[in-house]
Coordinates of C-alpha atoms and ligand atoms in Angstrom, one line a residue:
M1 CA 0.0 0.2 0.1
S2 CA 1.5 3.3 -1.1
L3 CA 0.0 6.4 0.8
E4 CA -1.0 9.6 -1.1
P5 CA 1.5 12.5 -1.0
D6 CA -1.0 14.4 0.6
Y7 CA -2.7 12.0 3.1
K8 CA -3.3 12.6 6.7
H9 CA -4.4 10.3 9.3
F10 CA -7.2 11.6 11.7
I11 CA -4.6 12.9 14.5
Q12 CA -3.0 15.2 11.9
R13 CA -6.4 16.5 11.2
I14 CA -7.4 16.9 14.5
I15 CA -3.9 18.8 15.4
E16 CA -4.7 21.0 11.9
D17 CA -8.2 22.0 13.4
D18 CA -6.8 22.8 16.7
N19 CA -4.2 25.1 15.3
L20 CA -6.7 26.7 13.2
S21 CA -9.4 27.3 16.0
G22 CA -6.3 28.3 18.4
K23 CA -7.2 25.7 21.0
F24 CA -3.7 25.6 22.4
E25 CA -2.6 28.8 20.6
G26 CA -1.2 26.9 18.0
R27 CA 1.4 24.6 20.1
V28 CA 1.9 21.1 19.8
H29 CA 3.5 19.2 22.3
T30 CA 3.5 15.5 22.5
R31 CA 5.0 12.8 24.7
F32 CA 6.1 9.1 24.8
P33 CA 5.3 7.9 28.2
P34 CA 6.5 4.3 28.8
E35 CA 6.1 2.4 32.1
P36 CA 9.8 1.0 32.7
N37 CA 8.7 -2.4 33.5
A38 CA 10.2 -4.2 30.5
Y39 CA 11.9 -3.4 27.3
L40 CA 10.1 -1.6 24.5
H41 CA 9.0 -3.3 21.4
I42 CA 7.9 -2.7 17.7
G43 CA 4.5 -1.7 19.2
H44 CA 6.2 1.5 21.1
A45 CA 8.3 2.1 18.0
K46 CA 4.8 3.1 16.4
S47 CA 3.8 5.0 19.3
V48 CA 7.4 7.0 19.6
Y49 CA 7.5 7.6 15.8
L50 CA 3.9 9.0 15.9
N51 CA 4.1 11.4 18.9
Y52 CA 7.8 12.4 17.5
G53 CA 6.8 12.7 14.1
L54 CA 3.9 14.8 15.0
A55 CA 6.0 17.0 17.3
Q56 CA 8.4 17.4 14.1
Q57 CA 5.7 18.0 11.5
F58 CA 4.2 20.9 13.5
S59 CA 7.4 22.4 14.6
G60 CA 6.3 21.4 18.5
K61 CA 8.2 19.4 21.2
F62 CA 8.3 15.8 22.4
N63 CA 8.9 14.7 25.8
L64 CA 10.2 11.3 26.9
R65 CA 8.3 10.7 30.1
F66 CA 8.4 7.8 32.2
D67 CA 5.3 6.5 33.9
D68 CA 7.1 5.2 36.7
T69 CA 4.4 5.2 39.4
N70 CA 4.6 1.2 40.1
P71 CA 7.6 0.5 42.3
I72 CA 6.5 -3.0 42.3
K73 CA 7.2 -3.9 38.7
E74 CA 9.6 -1.0 37.7
E75 CA 13.1 -1.0 37.6
A76 CA 16.1 1.2 36.8
K77 CA 17.7 -1.1 34.3
F78 CA 14.3 -0.9 32.3
V79 CA 15.0 2.9 32.4
K80 CA 18.4 2.7 31.1
A81 CA 17.3 0.5 27.9
I82 CA 14.3 2.5 27.1
I83 CA 16.5 5.5 26.8
E84 CA 18.8 3.6 24.7
D85 CA 16.1 2.5 22.6
V86 CA 14.3 5.7 22.0
R87 CA 17.6 7.5 21.2
W88 CA 18.5 4.7 18.7
L89 CA 15.2 5.2 17.1
G90 CA 16.2 8.8 16.6
A91 CA 13.6 10.5 18.3
D92 CA 15.1 13.5 20.1
W93 CA 13.7 14.7 23.5
E94 CA 16.2 17.7 23.9
T95 CA 16.4 18.4 27.6
R96 CA 12.9 16.9 28.3
L97 CA 13.8 13.6 29.9
L98 CA 11.1 13.5 32.5
F99 CA 9.9 11.1 35.4
A100 CA 6.2 11.0 36.8
S101 CA 8.1 10.3 40.1
D102 CA 9.6 13.8 40.1
Y103 CA 5.8 14.9 40.3
F104 CA 5.2 12.9 43.3
Q105 CA 4.7 16.0 45.8
Q106 CA 2.8 17.5 43.1
L107 CA 0.5 14.5 42.5
Y108 CA 0.2 14.4 46.2
D109 CA -0.7 18.1 46.8
L110 CA -3.6 17.9 43.8
A111 CA -5.0 15.1 45.9
L112 CA -5.3 17.4 48.8
V113 CA -7.0 19.8 46.8
L114 CA -9.4 17.3 45.4
I115 CA -10.2 16.5 49.2
N116 CA -10.6 20.1 50.1
K117 CA -13.1 20.2 47.1
G118 CA -15.2 17.6 48.7
R119 CA -14.6 15.4 45.6
A120 CA -12.3 12.7 47.3
F121 CA -12.4 10.5 50.6
V122 CA -10.2 8.1 52.3
C123 CA -11.9 4.3 52.3
D124 CA -11.3 2.0 54.5
Q125 CA -12.4 -0.8 52.4
N126 CA -10.0 -3.6 51.0
A127 CA -9.7 -4.3 47.4
E128 CA -11.8 -7.1 47.4
D129 CA -14.7 -5.1 48.9
I130 CA -14.0 -2.3 46.6
R131 CA -14.3 -4.7 43.8
K132 CA -17.3 -6.3 45.2
T133 CA -19.5 -3.2 45.8
R134 CA -18.4 -1.7 42.2
G135 CA -21.5 -3.0 40.3
T136 CA -21.5 -4.1 36.7
L137 CA -22.2 -2.7 33.5
K138 CA -25.9 -3.6 34.2
K139 CA -26.1 -3.0 37.9
P140 CA -24.9 0.2 39.7
G141 CA -22.4 0.2 42.4
Q142 CA -22.7 0.8 46.2
N143 CA -21.5 3.5 48.0
S144 CA -18.7 3.0 50.3
P145 CA -19.6 3.4 54.0
F146 CA -16.4 5.9 54.4
R147 CA -17.8 8.0 51.4
D148 CA -19.2 10.8 53.7
R149 CA -16.2 11.5 55.8
S150 CA -15.7 15.0 56.5
V151 CA -13.1 16.9 54.6
N152 CA -11.1 17.4 57.7
E153 CA -11.2 13.7 58.8
N154 CA -10.0 12.7 55.0
L155 CA -7.1 15.2 55.3
N156 CA -6.0 13.7 58.6
L157 CA -6.3 10.2 57.4
F158 CA -4.5 11.0 54.2
E159 CA -1.6 12.5 55.7
Q160 CA -1.5 9.2 58.2
M161 CA -1.6 7.1 55.1
R162 CA 1.5 9.2 53.6
R163 CA 3.2 9.2 56.9
G164 CA 3.1 5.2 56.9
D165 CA 0.8 4.8 59.6
F166 CA -0.9 1.9 58.0
P167 CA -0.3 -1.4 56.5
D168 CA -0.6 -2.2 52.5
G169 CA -4.0 -2.5 51.2
T170 CA -6.1 -1.1 54.4
R171 CA -7.1 2.2 53.0
T172 CA -7.2 3.9 49.8
L173 CA -7.9 7.7 48.6
R174 CA -10.8 7.4 46.3
A175 CA -12.6 10.0 44.0
K176 CA -16.0 10.9 45.0
I177 CA -18.2 10.7 41.8
D178 CA -20.9 8.5 41.2
M179 CA -21.4 4.7 42.1
A180 CA -24.2 4.4 39.5
H181 CA -22.1 5.8 36.7
P182 CA -22.7 4.1 33.5
N183 CA -19.0 4.0 32.8
L184 CA -17.1 1.7 35.5
N185 CA -13.9 3.8 35.7
M186 CA -16.3 6.9 36.9
R187 CA -17.5 4.6 40.1
D188 CA -15.5 6.3 42.9
P189 CA -12.0 5.2 41.4
V190 CA -9.1 5.0 43.5
I191 CA -6.6 7.3 43.3
Y192 CA -3.8 6.5 45.8
R193 CA -3.0 2.9 47.3
I194 CA -0.6 2.5 50.1
L195 CA 2.4 0.3 49.2
H196 CA 5.3 -0.1 51.5
A197 CA 7.8 -0.6 48.6
S198 CA 11.0 1.1 47.5
H199 CA 11.3 3.0 44.5
H200 CA 13.8 2.9 42.0
R201 CA 14.3 6.7 42.0
T202 CA 12.5 8.0 45.4
G203 CA 13.7 5.2 47.3
N204 CA 11.6 5.0 50.5
D205 CA 10.6 8.7 50.2
W206 CA 7.0 7.5 49.7
C207 CA 4.8 4.5 51.1
I208 CA 1.6 5.4 48.9
Y209 CA 1.7 5.5 45.2
P210 CA -0.8 7.1 42.5
L211 CA -2.9 4.8 40.4
Y212 CA -2.3 5.5 36.6
D213 CA -5.5 7.3 35.6
W214 CA -4.9 9.9 38.3
A215 CA -1.2 10.2 37.5
H216 CA -1.3 10.2 33.8
G217 CA -3.4 13.1 33.2
L218 CA -1.9 15.3 35.6
E219 CA 1.6 14.4 34.2
D220 CA 0.4 15.3 30.8
S221 CA -1.2 18.8 32.6
I222 CA 2.1 19.6 34.4
E223 CA 4.1 19.2 31.1
K224 CA 1.6 21.3 29.1
I225 CA 1.2 18.5 26.7
T226 CA -1.3 19.5 23.9
H227 CA -2.2 15.9 22.5
S228 CA -2.1 13.1 24.7
I229 CA -2.0 10.2 22.3
C230 CA -2.5 6.8 23.7
T231 CA -4.0 3.5 22.6
L232 CA -7.7 2.5 22.4
E233 CA -7.7 0.6 25.7
F234 CA -7.8 4.0 27.1
E235 CA -11.1 5.7 25.4
D236 CA -13.0 4.6 28.3
H237 CA -10.7 6.2 30.7
R238 CA -10.9 9.7 28.9
L239 CA -13.8 10.5 30.7
L240 CA -12.2 10.2 34.2
Y241 CA -9.1 11.8 32.6
D242 CA -11.0 15.0 31.9
W243 CA -13.0 14.8 35.2
Y244 CA -9.7 14.9 37.2
L245 CA -8.5 17.8 35.5
E246 CA -11.8 19.8 35.0
T247 CA -12.4 19.2 38.7
L248 CA -9.0 20.4 39.8
D249 CA -9.4 23.1 37.2
V250 CA -5.9 22.7 35.8
Y251 CA -4.6 23.0 32.5
R252 CA -6.3 20.4 30.3
P253 CA -4.9 18.5 27.5
Q254 CA -6.6 16.5 24.6
Q255 CA -6.3 13.0 24.8
I256 CA -6.7 11.1 21.4
E257 CA -6.9 7.1 21.1
F258 CA -5.8 4.9 18.2
A259 CA -5.3 1.2 17.4
R260 CA -2.3 -0.5 18.9
M261 CA -0.4 -1.6 16.0
N262 CA 0.3 -5.6 16.0
V263 CA 2.6 -7.7 13.9
S264 CA 1.6 -11.3 12.6
Y265 CA 3.9 -14.4 14.1
T266 CA 5.1 -12.2 17.2
I267 CA 3.9 -10.7 20.4
T268 CA 3.9 -7.3 21.4
S269 CA 2.7 -7.8 25.0
K270 CA 5.2 -6.4 27.9
R271 CA 4.0 -9.1 30.2
K272 CA 4.3 -12.1 27.6
L273 CA 7.8 -11.0 26.5
K274 CA 8.7 -10.9 30.1
Q275 CA 7.5 -14.3 30.6
L276 CA 9.5 -15.8 27.1
V277 CA 12.6 -14.0 28.9
D278 CA 12.3 -15.0 32.5
T279 CA 11.4 -18.7 31.5
N280 CA 14.5 -18.8 29.2
Q281 CA 12.6 -19.5 26.0
V282 CA 14.8 -16.7 24.2
D283 CA 18.0 -15.5 25.1
G284 CA 16.9 -12.2 26.9
F285 CA 15.1 -9.2 25.9
D286 CA 17.3 -8.5 23.0
D287 CA 17.1 -12.0 21.5
P288 CA 17.2 -11.2 17.6
R289 CA 14.0 -13.4 17.1
L290 CA 11.8 -11.0 19.4
L291 CA 10.6 -7.8 18.1
T292 CA 12.2 -5.8 21.0
I293 CA 13.7 -2.8 19.5
S294 CA 17.1 -4.3 21.1
G295 CA 16.3 -7.5 19.4
L296 CA 15.6 -5.5 15.9
R297 CA 19.1 -3.9 16.6
R298 CA 20.8 -7.0 17.3
R299 CA 19.1 -8.8 14.3
G300 CA 20.1 -6.0 12.0
Y301 CA 17.3 -3.7 11.6
T302 CA 17.7 0.0 11.2
P303 CA 15.9 2.7 12.6
A304 CA 14.9 4.0 9.0
S305 CA 13.1 0.7 8.2
I306 CA 11.4 0.4 11.4
K307 CA 10.1 4.1 10.9
N308 CA 9.1 3.5 7.2
F309 CA 7.2 0.5 8.4
T310 CA 5.4 1.9 11.3
E311 CA 4.6 5.1 8.9
N312 CA 3.5 3.1 6.1
V313 CA 1.1 1.0 8.2
G314 CA -0.9 4.2 9.1
V315 CA -2.7 5.4 12.2
S316 CA -6.4 4.0 12.6
K317 CA -8.9 3.4 15.1
R318 CA -9.6 -0.2 14.1
D319 CA -7.2 -3.0 15.8
N320 CA -4.9 -4.3 13.1
I321 CA -2.3 -6.9 12.5
V322 CA 0.3 -6.2 10.1
E323 CA 2.1 -9.0 8.3
M324 CA 5.6 -9.4 9.3
S325 CA 6.6 -9.6 5.6
R326 CA 5.9 -5.8 5.4
L327 CA 8.6 -5.3 7.8
E328 CA 10.9 -7.3 6.2
H329 CA 10.1 -5.8 3.0
S330 CA 11.0 -2.3 4.5
I331 CA 14.4 -3.6 5.7
R332 CA 15.4 -5.2 2.6
Q333 CA 14.7 -2.0 0.8
D334 CA 16.4 -0.1 3.0
L335 CA 19.5 -2.6 3.3
N336 CA 19.6 -2.9 -0.7
K337 CA 21.0 0.4 -1.0
R338 CA 23.3 0.7 1.9
A339 CA 24.8 -2.7 2.6
D340 CA 27.9 -3.8 0.8
R341 CA 28.1 -7.0 -0.7
A342 CA 30.5 -10.0 0.5
F343 CA 31.1 -13.5 -0.3
A344 CA 30.4 -16.1 2.5
V345 CA 29.9 -19.7 2.5
L346 CA 27.6 -21.1 5.3
N347 CA 27.7 -24.8 4.6
P348 CA 31.0 -25.1 3.2
L349 CA 32.0 -28.1 0.5
K350 CA 35.6 -28.2 -0.5
I351 CA 36.8 -27.7 -4.4
V352 CA 40.3 -28.5 -5.3
L353 CA 41.3 -27.0 -8.8
T354 CA 43.5 -29.7 -10.0
N355 CA 44.9 -27.6 -12.9
Y356 CA 45.6 -24.8 -10.7
P357 CA 49.2 -24.1 -9.7
D358 CA 49.7 -25.1 -6.1
D359 CA 51.0 -22.1 -4.3
K360 CA 49.3 -19.5 -6.8
T361 CA 47.2 -16.5 -5.1
E362 CA 45.8 -13.9 -7.4
M363 CA 43.1 -11.2 -6.7
I364 CA 39.9 -11.2 -8.1
K365 CA 37.9 -7.7 -8.5
A366 CA 34.6 -7.6 -7.0
V367 CA 31.9 -4.8 -6.9
N368 CA 30.9 -3.6 -3.7
N369 CA 27.3 -2.5 -4.2
P370 CA 25.6 -2.7 -7.8
E371 CA 23.2 -0.2 -6.3
D372 CA 25.7 2.3 -5.8
S373 CA 28.7 2.4 -7.8
D374 CA 30.5 5.0 -5.4
R375 CA 31.0 2.1 -3.1
G376 CA 33.7 1.2 -5.5
T377 CA 35.2 -2.5 -5.7
R378 CA 37.4 -4.7 -3.7
E379 CA 39.4 -7.6 -4.1
L380 CA 38.9 -11.1 -3.5
P381 CA 42.0 -13.9 -2.9
F382 CA 41.5 -16.9 -5.2
G383 CA 43.6 -20.2 -5.1
K384 CA 43.6 -23.8 -5.6
E385 CA 41.1 -24.5 -2.8
I386 CA 37.9 -23.2 -2.5
F387 CA 34.9 -23.4 -0.5
I388 CA 31.6 -23.5 -2.2
E389 CA 28.1 -23.8 -0.7
R390 CA 27.2 -27.7 -0.3
D391 CA 23.9 -27.0 -1.7
D392 CA 25.2 -25.5 -4.9
F393 CA 26.1 -29.0 -6.0
M394 CA 24.2 -32.0 -6.7
E395 CA 25.5 -35.5 -7.4
D396 CA 22.4 -36.5 -9.5
P397 CA 20.8 -33.1 -10.5
P398 CA 17.5 -32.7 -12.0
R399 CA 17.4 -30.9 -15.4
K400 CA 16.5 -27.7 -14.0
F401 CA 19.2 -27.7 -11.4
F402 CA 21.8 -25.1 -12.9
R403 CA 24.4 -25.2 -10.4
L404 CA 27.5 -27.8 -10.2
G405 CA 27.0 -31.4 -11.0
P406 CA 29.4 -34.3 -12.3
G407 CA 30.5 -33.0 -15.8
R408 CA 28.8 -29.7 -15.5
E409 CA 30.4 -26.3 -15.9
V410 CA 29.2 -23.2 -13.8
R411 CA 30.8 -19.8 -13.2
L412 CA 32.4 -18.7 -9.9
K413 CA 31.2 -15.1 -9.7
Y414 CA 34.1 -12.7 -10.7
A415 CA 36.5 -15.5 -11.2
Y416 CA 36.6 -18.6 -13.7
Y417 CA 34.4 -21.3 -15.1
I418 CA 34.8 -24.5 -13.7
T419 CA 34.0 -27.9 -14.3
C420 CA 33.2 -30.9 -11.9
H421 CA 35.3 -34.0 -12.8
E422 CA 35.2 -36.2 -9.6
I423 CA 33.5 -36.3 -6.3
I424 CA 35.4 -37.6 -3.3
K425 CA 33.4 -39.3 -0.4
N426 CA 34.2 -40.6 3.2
S427 CA 33.8 -43.9 4.5
R428 CA 30.0 -43.0 5.6
G429 CA 29.4 -42.0 1.9
E430 CA 29.3 -38.3 2.7
I431 CA 30.6 -35.9 0.0
V432 CA 33.7 -34.2 1.2
E433 CA 35.6 -32.5 -1.6
L434 CA 35.1 -32.0 -5.2
R435 CA 37.9 -32.3 -7.8
C436 CA 37.3 -29.5 -10.7
T437 CA 39.4 -27.9 -13.4
Y438 CA 39.3 -24.3 -14.2
D439 CA 39.4 -22.7 -17.5
P440 CA 42.1 -20.0 -17.5
L441 CA 40.5 -18.3 -20.4
T442 CA 37.5 -17.2 -18.8
K443 CA 38.9 -15.0 -16.0
G444 CA 36.4 -12.4 -14.8
G445 CA 33.7 -14.6 -15.6
S446 CA 33.0 -15.0 -19.5
A447 CA 34.4 -17.1 -22.1
P448 CA 36.4 -15.8 -25.3
D449 CA 34.7 -18.3 -27.4
G450 CA 31.0 -17.2 -26.4
R451 CA 30.1 -20.2 -24.4
K452 CA 27.7 -19.8 -21.7
V453 CA 26.9 -21.6 -18.5
K454 CA 23.6 -21.3 -16.7
G455 CA 24.4 -21.1 -13.3
T456 CA 26.7 -18.6 -11.3
I457 CA 27.9 -19.5 -7.7
H458 CA 30.0 -17.8 -4.9
W459 CA 33.0 -19.0 -3.4
V460 CA 35.6 -18.1 -0.8
S461 CA 39.3 -18.9 -1.0
S462 CA 39.9 -21.7 1.5
R463 CA 43.4 -20.7 2.5
H464 CA 41.9 -17.1 3.4
A465 CA 38.9 -17.7 4.3
L466 CA 37.6 -16.3 7.9
R467 CA 36.0 -18.9 10.0
A468 CA 32.8 -17.8 11.4
E469 CA 29.8 -18.4 13.3
V470 CA 26.5 -17.4 11.6
R471 CA 23.2 -17.7 13.4
L472 CA 19.9 -17.9 11.1
F473 CA 16.6 -16.8 12.3
D474 CA 13.2 -17.8 11.2
R475 CA 9.8 -16.5 13.1
L476 CA 9.5 -17.5 16.8
F477 CA 6.0 -18.6 16.5
T478 CA 4.4 -21.2 14.2
V479 CA 1.0 -19.5 14.0
P480 CA 0.2 -15.8 12.9
H481 CA -1.5 -14.8 16.2
P482 CA 0.4 -16.5 19.0
G483 CA -1.2 -14.1 21.2
R484 CA -4.7 -15.5 20.5
E485 CA -3.7 -19.0 21.7
Q486 CA -4.5 -20.1 25.2
D487 CA -1.1 -20.5 26.1
F488 CA 1.4 -19.1 23.7
T489 CA 4.4 -21.1 24.6
T490 CA 2.9 -24.0 23.2
V491 CA 3.4 -22.6 19.5
L492 CA 6.8 -21.5 19.6
N493 CA 8.9 -22.5 16.5
P494 CA 11.6 -24.9 17.5
D495 CA 13.5 -24.1 14.6
S496 CA 13.4 -20.3 15.1
K497 CA 17.3 -20.3 15.4
I498 CA 19.9 -22.2 13.6
I499 CA 23.6 -21.8 14.5
L500 CA 26.2 -22.7 11.9
M501 CA 29.4 -22.9 13.6
N502 CA 31.8 -23.7 10.4
C503 CA 31.1 -20.9 8.0
R504 CA 33.7 -19.5 5.7
L505 CA 33.8 -15.7 5.0
E506 CA 35.7 -13.5 2.8
P507 CA 38.6 -12.2 4.6
A508 CA 38.0 -8.6 4.4
L509 CA 34.8 -9.4 6.9
K510 CA 37.5 -9.5 9.6
N511 CA 37.4 -5.7 9.7
A512 CA 33.8 -5.8 9.7
G513 CA 32.1 -3.2 12.5
L514 CA 29.4 -3.5 14.6
N515 CA 27.1 -1.5 13.1
E516 CA 27.7 -2.5 9.5
H517 CA 25.3 -4.3 7.5
Y518 CA 26.5 -6.6 4.7
Q519 CA 24.8 -8.4 2.1
F520 CA 26.3 -11.9 1.6
E521 CA 25.6 -12.6 -1.8
R522 CA 22.6 -14.8 -2.4
L523 CA 22.1 -15.2 1.4
G524 CA 20.6 -12.4 2.8
Y525 CA 21.5 -9.3 5.0
F526 CA 23.8 -10.1 7.9
I527 CA 25.5 -7.8 10.8
L528 CA 28.1 -8.7 13.5
D529 CA 26.8 -9.9 16.7
P530 CA 28.2 -8.6 20.0
D531 CA 28.9 -12.2 20.9
S532 CA 31.9 -11.7 18.4
K533 CA 35.3 -12.2 19.5
A534 CA 38.4 -10.9 17.7
D535 CA 39.2 -14.4 16.1
R536 CA 36.0 -15.7 15.9
P537 CA 33.2 -13.4 14.4
V538 CA 29.3 -14.2 14.8
F539 CA 27.0 -12.7 12.1
N540 CA 23.2 -12.6 12.6
R541 CA 21.2 -12.9 9.5
T542 CA 18.8 -10.0 9.5
V543 CA 16.7 -11.3 6.6
P544 CA 17.1 -13.4 3.7
L545 CA 17.1 -12.0 0.5
R546 CA 14.0 -13.5 -1.2
D547 CA 10.5 -13.0 0.3
S548 CA 9.4 -16.6 0.6
W549 CA 7.0 -15.7 3.4
A550 CA 5.0 -12.9 1.7
K551 CA 4.2 -15.5 -1.1
L552 CA 3.0 -17.8 1.3
E553 CA 0.9 -15.3 3.1
K554 CA -0.5 -14.2 -0.1
Q555 CA -1.6 -17.9 -0.7
G556 CA -3.3 -18.1 2.7
Q557 CA -0.6 -20.8 3.2
A558 CA 1.0 -19.1 6.3
N559 CA -2.1 -19.6 8.1
K560 CA -1.9 -23.3 8.0
Ligands
ATP601 P1 1.3 -2.0 29.8 O1 0.7 -0.6 30.1 O2 0.2 -3.1 29.7 O3 2.7 -2.3 30.6 P2 2.2 -0.9 27.3 O4 2.7 -1.7 26.0 O5 0.8 -0.2 27.3 O6 1.8 -1.8 28.4 P3 3.6 1.5 28.0 O7 4.7 1.6 28.7 O8 2.2 2.0 28.9 O9 3.5 -0.3 27.6 O10 3.3 2.0 26.6 C1 4.1 3.4 26.4 C2 3.3 4.0 25.4 O11 3.3 3.1 24.1 C3 1.8 3.9 25.8 O12 1.3 5.3 25.1 C4 0.9 3.2 24.6 O13 -0.1 3.2 24.3 C5 2.2 2.9 23.5 N1 1.9 1.6 23.1 C6 2.2 0.3 23.4 N2 1.8 -0.8 22.7 C7 1.5 -0.5 21.6 C8 1.3 -0.7 20.6 N3 1.4 -2.1 20.2 N4 1.0 0.0 19.5 C9 0.9 1.3 19.3 N5 1.4 2.0 20.7 C10 1.7 1.3 21.8
MG602 MG1 0.2 1.1 29.0

């Protein structure tokens, strides 16, 4: 799907209207508000690019704000990882790296305002009682027996809550709204709970913590956010968001909801991602098979490819699942232009060129990037012994197999034509070596007599090759919608990671840098993994070259 150049999504239109009417004096100020309870994933990238993109587009501002109001689930290590990820994605919060925990005093003071207005009360019901008296969509709830406490009594009790006089769960501060309200969020929602827990930033300063609905709108208000963009599950909370701000008579941003972005064959639930990590089903949050930002980075995805993907998907009000092949298409497009080519043999089969001089090495010129002539050329060493890919040879090839077979001639890319004469096997009958001859007149890959070969294969010189480990990845799940399974861990793909220990690469790859992308010819795009050692590089495959999955998805076979 390509978007019209003048296509605008509904949030852009809302902002344009607001700018016309002067609602926020033409200001646009957005924020990305992660809770630091796990790593970010591709869905968060969507939100980052949406919020940051709008700020950029309307010459506004963008805040990175941690919604760190739940000390039980949150950790400093997640804060660190999230900062790194958002920075890597390319969003710029300038000096506005903010934390909800920095507003704890302000949030507390505003709760006092609400109590003084007679719109909040300290409730001695426990969580179970609050749940039981809440009512249902059809049935109104019941007023708490503590609802009519005087302002003074409420102020005193709330102060005691804050001082730490009460154990966890024994009291809450609740808004006094309407226990018969058709919207359940409006039925005297809890504002503060008692939690004697240490917070990763405020330590033991607090033993009461604000609930999301109270905190979030006030954070937006304090920061003078104009458009508070969130996902659809908060639609039913907007009424409460507005009620708090209106009742307190403070600056009021506009909450706007859009649909979460989901991607097929993966999960974008932090809780489930955490479960996979905690039960060692994957190798950490940055496992290249996960669509976490750190996993994507390690896999070799680029910020540009993720940005293009999330932008092309669009912004809508309807839940959607985007096909993984669109993400893969996006990275192929990006890397095709920027990745230099290299020769790598993943499953090596040795070839001895019987008529090639024993000790000779010659240098063969190869093009770095056919998409970009500025990238120039490099030289590949060539000698008597080379490796080719095992599946580029068949002992008994069918007619349509155009690569190497007994008595057949193929082109070694950039080098020579070779013909296979003899197969050497070990005692188990496995092919261990081929004896071939090369035609010295075909240097550069063409024959002066005009003789054509049908197949061209890649190779590396055995004597010069760099040994490496290569990791190939497939989808982590075998079904397109793992999140819909009763137990998503039963549909993990057992073949999602293949480790090849005996790969041979062209020697120049010894200088590969951590952030450099390569196209290993005919095999896909690759990037060095941080597990690499100086004497033993490890490469991850980002994506194969061909899009075999898109075809399957088109035919509807991927769903079976
Ligand atoms: P939870 O709140 O359940 O821990 P979350 O995924 O909502 O999980 P947050 O840290 O609250 O995590 O998310 C930060 C921001 O990213 C929120 O504004 C949220 O709406 C947005 N977001 C999260 N997941 C997606 C998604 N799949 N698509 C688009 N935006 C998302
Ligand atoms: Mg959330």
